[in-house]
């Protein structure tokens, strides 16, 4: 395969983040290619939300790189990340979310 389907669209390379001296992420690598779908799964406190928040510009990594479409990026806000094509869709925790008895989740104003 060639083209966009084999090229990484978003990468985290060696991303680390600590809060008050406690490591939330330690040299994490994560890669998503065009047309792929991924799920971040892990126990509470595993760093899933922290990684998403770094990719979305909510937090800044203490170390490592965020690469979007082959270019290193340093998002300084959610608006900056959004302008670069990245954002986070949080779980619908107010309604129980998927797996908690909710028959469906909502994406913006569209039912998925």
mmCIF file with all atom_site columns, C-alpha atoms in Angstrom:
data_model
loop_
_atom_site.group_PDB
_atom_site.id
_atom_site.type_symbol
_atom_site.label_atom_id
_atom_site.label_alt_id
_atom_site.label_comp_id
_atom_site.label_asym_id
_atom_site.label_entity_id
_atom_site.label_seq_id
_atom_site.pdbx_PDB_ins_code
_atom_site.Cartn_x
_atom_site.Cartn_y
_atom_site.Cartn_z
_atom_site.occupancy
_atom_site.B_iso_or_equiv
_atom_site.pdbx_formal_charge
_atom_site.auth_seq_id
_atom_site.auth_comp_id
_atom_site.auth_asym_id
_atom_site.auth_atom_id
_atom_site.pdbx_PDB_model_num
ATOM 1   C CA . UNK A 1 1   ? 0.000   0.000  0.000  1.00 0.00 ? 1   UNK A CA 1
ATOM 2   C CA . UNK A 1 2   ? 1.092   3.524  -0.657 1.00 0.00 ? 2   UNK A CA 1
ATOM 3   C CA . UNK A 1 3   ? -0.271  6.982  -0.054 1.00 0.00 ? 3   UNK A CA 1
ATOM 4   C CA . UNK A 1 4   ? -2.292  8.257  2.863  1.00 0.00 ? 4   UNK A CA 1
ATOM 5   C CA . UNK A 1 5   ? -3.361  4.820  4.111  1.00 0.00 ? 5   UNK A CA 1
ATOM 6   C CA . UNK A 1 6   ? 0.245   3.922  4.997  1.00 0.00 ? 6   UNK A CA 1
ATOM 7   C CA . UNK A 1 7   ? 1.393   7.352  6.199  1.00 0.00 ? 7   UNK A CA 1
ATOM 8   C CA . UNK A 1 8   ? 1.066   8.234  9.875  1.00 0.00 ? 8   UNK A CA 1
ATOM 9   C CA . UNK A 1 9   ? -1.380  11.025 10.502 1.00 0.00 ? 9   UNK A CA 1
ATOM 10  C CA . UNK A 1 10  ? -0.689  11.398 14.251 1.00 0.00 ? 10  UNK A CA 1
ATOM 11  C CA . UNK A 1 11  ? 2.250   10.147 16.284 1.00 0.00 ? 11  UNK A CA 1
ATOM 12  C CA . UNK A 1 12  ? 3.397   10.514 19.858 1.00 0.00 ? 12  UNK A CA 1
ATOM 13  C CA . UNK A 1 13  ? 7.065   9.582  20.252 1.00 0.00 ? 13  UNK A CA 1
ATOM 14  C CA . UNK A 1 14  ? 8.616   9.180  23.677 1.00 0.00 ? 14  UNK A CA 1
ATOM 15  C CA . UNK A 1 15  ? 5.962   11.374 25.286 1.00 0.00 ? 15  UNK A CA 1
ATOM 16  C CA . UNK A 1 16  ? 6.327   11.844 29.047 1.00 0.00 ? 16  UNK A CA 1
ATOM 17  C CA . UNK A 1 17  ? 4.253   13.857 31.521 1.00 0.00 ? 17  UNK A CA 1
ATOM 18  C CA . UNK A 1 18  ? 4.431   14.106 35.313 1.00 0.00 ? 18  UNK A CA 1
ATOM 19  C CA . UNK A 1 19  ? 2.179   15.808 37.817 1.00 0.00 ? 19  UNK A CA 1
ATOM 20  C CA . UNK A 1 20  ? 3.795   16.772 41.120 1.00 0.00 ? 20  UNK A CA 1
ATOM 21  C CA . UNK A 1 21  ? 6.653   14.352 40.537 1.00 0.00 ? 21  UNK A CA 1
ATOM 22  C CA . UNK A 1 22  ? 4.318   11.421 39.731 1.00 0.00 ? 22  UNK A CA 1
ATOM 23  C CA . UNK A 1 23  ? 4.745   10.085 36.183 1.00 0.00 ? 23  UNK A CA 1
ATOM 24  C CA . UNK A 1 24  ? 1.465   9.873  34.286 1.00 0.00 ? 24  UNK A CA 1
ATOM 25  C CA . UNK A 1 25  ? 3.232   8.973  31.024 1.00 0.00 ? 25  UNK A CA 1
ATOM 26  C CA . UNK A 1 26  ? 6.756   7.623  30.651 1.00 0.00 ? 26  UNK A CA 1
ATOM 27  C CA . UNK A 1 27  ? 8.193   7.605  27.116 1.00 0.00 ? 27  UNK A CA 1
ATOM 28  C CA . UNK A 1 28  ? 4.904   6.623  25.433 1.00 0.00 ? 28  UNK A CA 1
ATOM 29  C CA . UNK A 1 29  ? 4.778   5.877  21.707 1.00 0.00 ? 29  UNK A CA 1
ATOM 30  C CA . UNK A 1 30  ? 1.438   5.952  19.883 1.00 0.00 ? 30  UNK A CA 1
ATOM 31  C CA . UNK A 1 31  ? 0.743   6.042  16.156 1.00 0.00 ? 31  UNK A CA 1
ATOM 32  C CA . UNK A 1 32  ? -2.412  6.353  14.083 1.00 0.00 ? 32  UNK A CA 1
ATOM 33  C CA . UNK A 1 33  ? -2.418  6.060  10.308 1.00 0.00 ? 33  UNK A CA 1
ATOM 34  C CA . UNK A 1 34  ? -5.013  7.452  7.947  1.00 0.00 ? 34  UNK A CA 1
ATOM 35  C CA . UNK A 1 35  ? -8.236  5.387  7.914  1.00 0.00 ? 35  UNK A CA 1
ATOM 36  C CA . UNK A 1 36  ? -7.362  3.494  11.123 1.00 0.00 ? 36  UNK A CA 1
ATOM 37  C CA . UNK A 1 37  ? -9.474  3.443  14.257 1.00 0.00 ? 37  UNK A CA 1
ATOM 38  C CA . UNK A 1 38  ? -7.846  2.919  17.662 1.00 0.00 ? 38  UNK A CA 1
ATOM 39  C CA . UNK A 1 39  ? -9.051  2.563  21.214 1.00 0.00 ? 39  UNK A CA 1
ATOM 40  C CA . UNK A 1 40  ? -6.962  3.456  24.250 1.00 0.00 ? 40  UNK A CA 1
ATOM 41  C CA . UNK A 1 41  ? -7.771  0.907  26.923 1.00 0.00 ? 41  UNK A CA 1
ATOM 42  C CA . UNK A 1 42  ? -6.348  0.602  30.401 1.00 0.00 ? 42  UNK A CA 1
ATOM 43  C CA . UNK A 1 43  ? -6.957  0.841  34.098 1.00 0.00 ? 43  UNK A CA 1
ATOM 44  C CA . UNK A 1 44  ? -7.785  4.085  35.836 1.00 0.00 ? 44  UNK A CA 1
ATOM 45  C CA . UNK A 1 45  ? -4.611  6.134  36.139 1.00 0.00 ? 45  UNK A CA 1
ATOM 46  C CA . UNK A 1 46  ? -2.899  4.438  33.182 1.00 0.00 ? 46  UNK A CA 1
ATOM 47  C CA . UNK A 1 47  ? -2.463  7.742  31.305 1.00 0.00 ? 47  UNK A CA 1
ATOM 48  C CA . UNK A 1 48  ? -5.101  7.413  28.572 1.00 0.00 ? 48  UNK A CA 1
ATOM 49  C CA . UNK A 1 49  ? -6.671  10.809 29.237 1.00 0.00 ? 49  UNK A CA 1
ATOM 50  C CA . UNK A 1 50  ? -3.290  12.452 29.753 1.00 0.00 ? 50  UNK A CA 1
ATOM 51  C CA . UNK A 1 51  ? -2.120  11.285 26.315 1.00 0.00 ? 51  UNK A CA 1
ATOM 52  C CA . UNK A 1 52  ? -5.336  12.498 24.678 1.00 0.00 ? 52  UNK A CA 1
ATOM 53  C CA . UNK A 1 53  ? -5.052  15.832 26.485 1.00 0.00 ? 53  UNK A CA 1
ATOM 54  C CA . UNK A 1 54  ? -1.497  16.285 25.204 1.00 0.00 ? 54  UNK A CA 1
ATOM 55  C CA . UNK A 1 55  ? -2.561  15.499 21.637 1.00 0.00 ? 55  UNK A CA 1
ATOM 56  C CA . UNK A 1 56  ? -5.469  17.947 22.001 1.00 0.00 ? 56  UNK A CA 1
ATOM 57  C CA . UNK A 1 57  ? -3.345  20.801 23.386 1.00 0.00 ? 57  UNK A CA 1
ATOM 58  C CA . UNK A 1 58  ? -4.870  20.743 26.873 1.00 0.00 ? 58  UNK A CA 1
ATOM 59  C CA . UNK A 1 59  ? -1.553  19.669 28.445 1.00 0.00 ? 59  UNK A CA 1
ATOM 60  C CA . UNK A 1 60  ? 1.982   20.036 27.132 1.00 0.00 ? 60  UNK A CA 1
ATOM 61  C CA . UNK A 1 61  ? 4.321   17.070 27.251 1.00 0.00 ? 61  UNK A CA 1
ATOM 62  C CA . UNK A 1 62  ? 7.358   17.293 29.527 1.00 0.00 ? 62  UNK A CA 1
ATOM 63  C CA . UNK A 1 63  ? 9.348   15.311 26.944 1.00 0.00 ? 63  UNK A CA 1
ATOM 64  C CA . UNK A 1 64  ? 8.858   13.690 23.565 1.00 0.00 ? 64  UNK A CA 1
ATOM 65  C CA . UNK A 1 65  ? 7.317   14.720 20.266 1.00 0.00 ? 65  UNK A CA 1
ATOM 66  C CA . UNK A 1 66  ? 3.836   15.088 18.806 1.00 0.00 ? 66  UNK A CA 1
ATOM 67  C CA . UNK A 1 67  ? 3.899   14.700 15.029 1.00 0.00 ? 67  UNK A CA 1
ATOM 68  C CA . UNK A 1 68  ? 0.947   15.476 12.778 1.00 0.00 ? 68  UNK A CA 1
ATOM 69  C CA . UNK A 1 69  ? 1.120   14.681 9.064  1.00 0.00 ? 69  UNK A CA 1
ATOM 70  C CA . UNK A 1 70  ? 4.901   14.324 9.302  1.00 0.00 ? 70  UNK A CA 1
ATOM 71  C CA . UNK A 1 71  ? 5.578   17.658 11.043 1.00 0.00 ? 71  UNK A CA 1
ATOM 72  C CA . UNK A 1 72  ? 6.468   18.056 14.719 1.00 0.00 ? 72  UNK A CA 1
ATOM 73  C CA . UNK A 1 73  ? 3.852   20.152 16.525 1.00 0.00 ? 73  UNK A CA 1
ATOM 74  C CA . UNK A 1 74  ? 3.769   21.868 19.932 1.00 0.00 ? 74  UNK A CA 1
ATOM 75  C CA . UNK A 1 75  ? 0.108   22.599 20.593 1.00 0.00 ? 75  UNK A CA 1
ATOM 76  C CA . UNK A 1 76  ? -0.335  25.263 23.254 1.00 0.00 ? 76  UNK A CA 1
ATOM 77  C CA . UNK A 1 77  ? -4.120  25.213 23.516 1.00 0.00 ? 77  UNK A CA 1
ATOM 78  C CA . UNK A 1 78  ? -7.136  23.210 22.364 1.00 0.00 ? 78  UNK A CA 1
ATOM 79  C CA . UNK A 1 79  ? -7.836  25.926 19.775 1.00 0.00 ? 79  UNK A CA 1
ATOM 80  C CA . UNK A 1 80  ? -4.286  25.585 18.443 1.00 0.00 ? 80  UNK A CA 1
ATOM 81  C CA . UNK A 1 81  ? -4.645  21.783 18.236 1.00 0.00 ? 81  UNK A CA 1
ATOM 82  C CA . UNK A 1 82  ? -8.078  22.134 16.613 1.00 0.00 ? 82  UNK A CA 1
ATOM 83  C CA . UNK A 1 83  ? -6.608  24.404 13.955 1.00 0.00 ? 83  UNK A CA 1
ATOM 84  C CA . UNK A 1 84  ? -4.048  21.639 13.367 1.00 0.00 ? 84  UNK A CA 1
ATOM 85  C CA . UNK A 1 85  ? -6.805  19.064 12.949 1.00 0.00 ? 85  UNK A CA 1
ATOM 86  C CA . UNK A 1 86  ? -6.800  17.423 16.400 1.00 0.00 ? 86  UNK A CA 1
ATOM 87  C CA . UNK A 1 87  ? -9.429  17.342 19.101 1.00 0.00 ? 87  UNK A CA 1
ATOM 88  C CA . UNK A 1 88  ? -10.897 15.115 21.791 1.00 0.00 ? 88  UNK A CA 1
ATOM 89  C CA . UNK A 1 89  ? -14.407 13.705 21.974 1.00 0.00 ? 89  UNK A CA 1
ATOM 90  C CA . UNK A 1 90  ? -14.877 12.950 25.688 1.00 0.00 ? 90  UNK A CA 1
ATOM 91  C CA . UNK A 1 91  ? -16.970 10.030 26.907 1.00 0.00 ? 91  UNK A CA 1
ATOM 92  C CA . UNK A 1 92  ? -20.588 10.757 27.661 1.00 0.00 ? 92  UNK A CA 1
ATOM 93  C CA . UNK A 1 93  ? -20.159 10.215 31.397 1.00 0.00 ? 93  UNK A CA 1
ATOM 94  C CA . UNK A 1 94  ? -23.207 12.303 32.271 1.00 0.00 ? 94  UNK A CA 1
ATOM 95  C CA . UNK A 1 95  ? -25.479 9.734  30.646 1.00 0.00 ? 95  UNK A CA 1
ATOM 96  C CA . UNK A 1 96  ? -23.568 6.647  31.696 1.00 0.00 ? 96  UNK A CA 1
ATOM 97  C CA . UNK A 1 97  ? -21.623 6.270  28.476 1.00 0.00 ? 97  UNK A CA 1
ATOM 98  C CA . UNK A 1 98  ? -21.166 3.135  26.407 1.00 0.00 ? 98  UNK A CA 1
ATOM 99  C CA . UNK A 1 99  ? -21.118 -0.030 28.464 1.00 0.00 ? 99  UNK A CA 1
ATOM 100 C CA . UNK A 1 100 ? -22.954 1.571  31.371 1.00 0.00 ? 100 UNK A CA 1
ATOM 101 C CA . UNK A 1 101 ? -26.474 0.799  30.229 1.00 0.00 ? 101 UNK A CA 1
ATOM 102 C CA . UNK A 1 102 ? -26.750 3.668  27.762 1.00 0.00 ? 102 UNK A CA 1
ATOM 103 C CA . UNK A 1 103 ? -28.250 2.393  24.481 1.00 0.00 ? 103 UNK A CA 1
ATOM 104 C CA . UNK A 1 104 ? -26.157 4.812  22.396 1.00 0.00 ? 104 UNK A CA 1
ATOM 105 C CA . UNK A 1 105 ? -23.690 7.640  22.758 1.00 0.00 ? 105 UNK A CA 1
ATOM 106 C CA . UNK A 1 106 ? -23.820 11.070 21.192 1.00 0.00 ? 106 UNK A CA 1
ATOM 107 C CA . UNK A 1 107 ? -21.258 12.690 18.905 1.00 0.00 ? 107 UNK A CA 1
ATOM 108 C CA . UNK A 1 108 ? -21.916 16.404 18.888 1.00 0.00 ? 108 UNK A CA 1
ATOM 109 C CA . UNK A 1 109 ? -25.543 16.761 17.907 1.00 0.00 ? 109 UNK A CA 1
ATOM 110 C CA . UNK A 1 110 ? -25.668 13.510 15.941 1.00 0.00 ? 110 UNK A CA 1
ATOM 111 C CA . UNK A 1 111 ? -26.598 10.202 17.521 1.00 0.00 ? 111 UNK A CA 1
ATOM 112 C CA . UNK A 1 112 ? -24.004 7.555  16.647 1.00 0.00 ? 112 UNK A CA 1
#
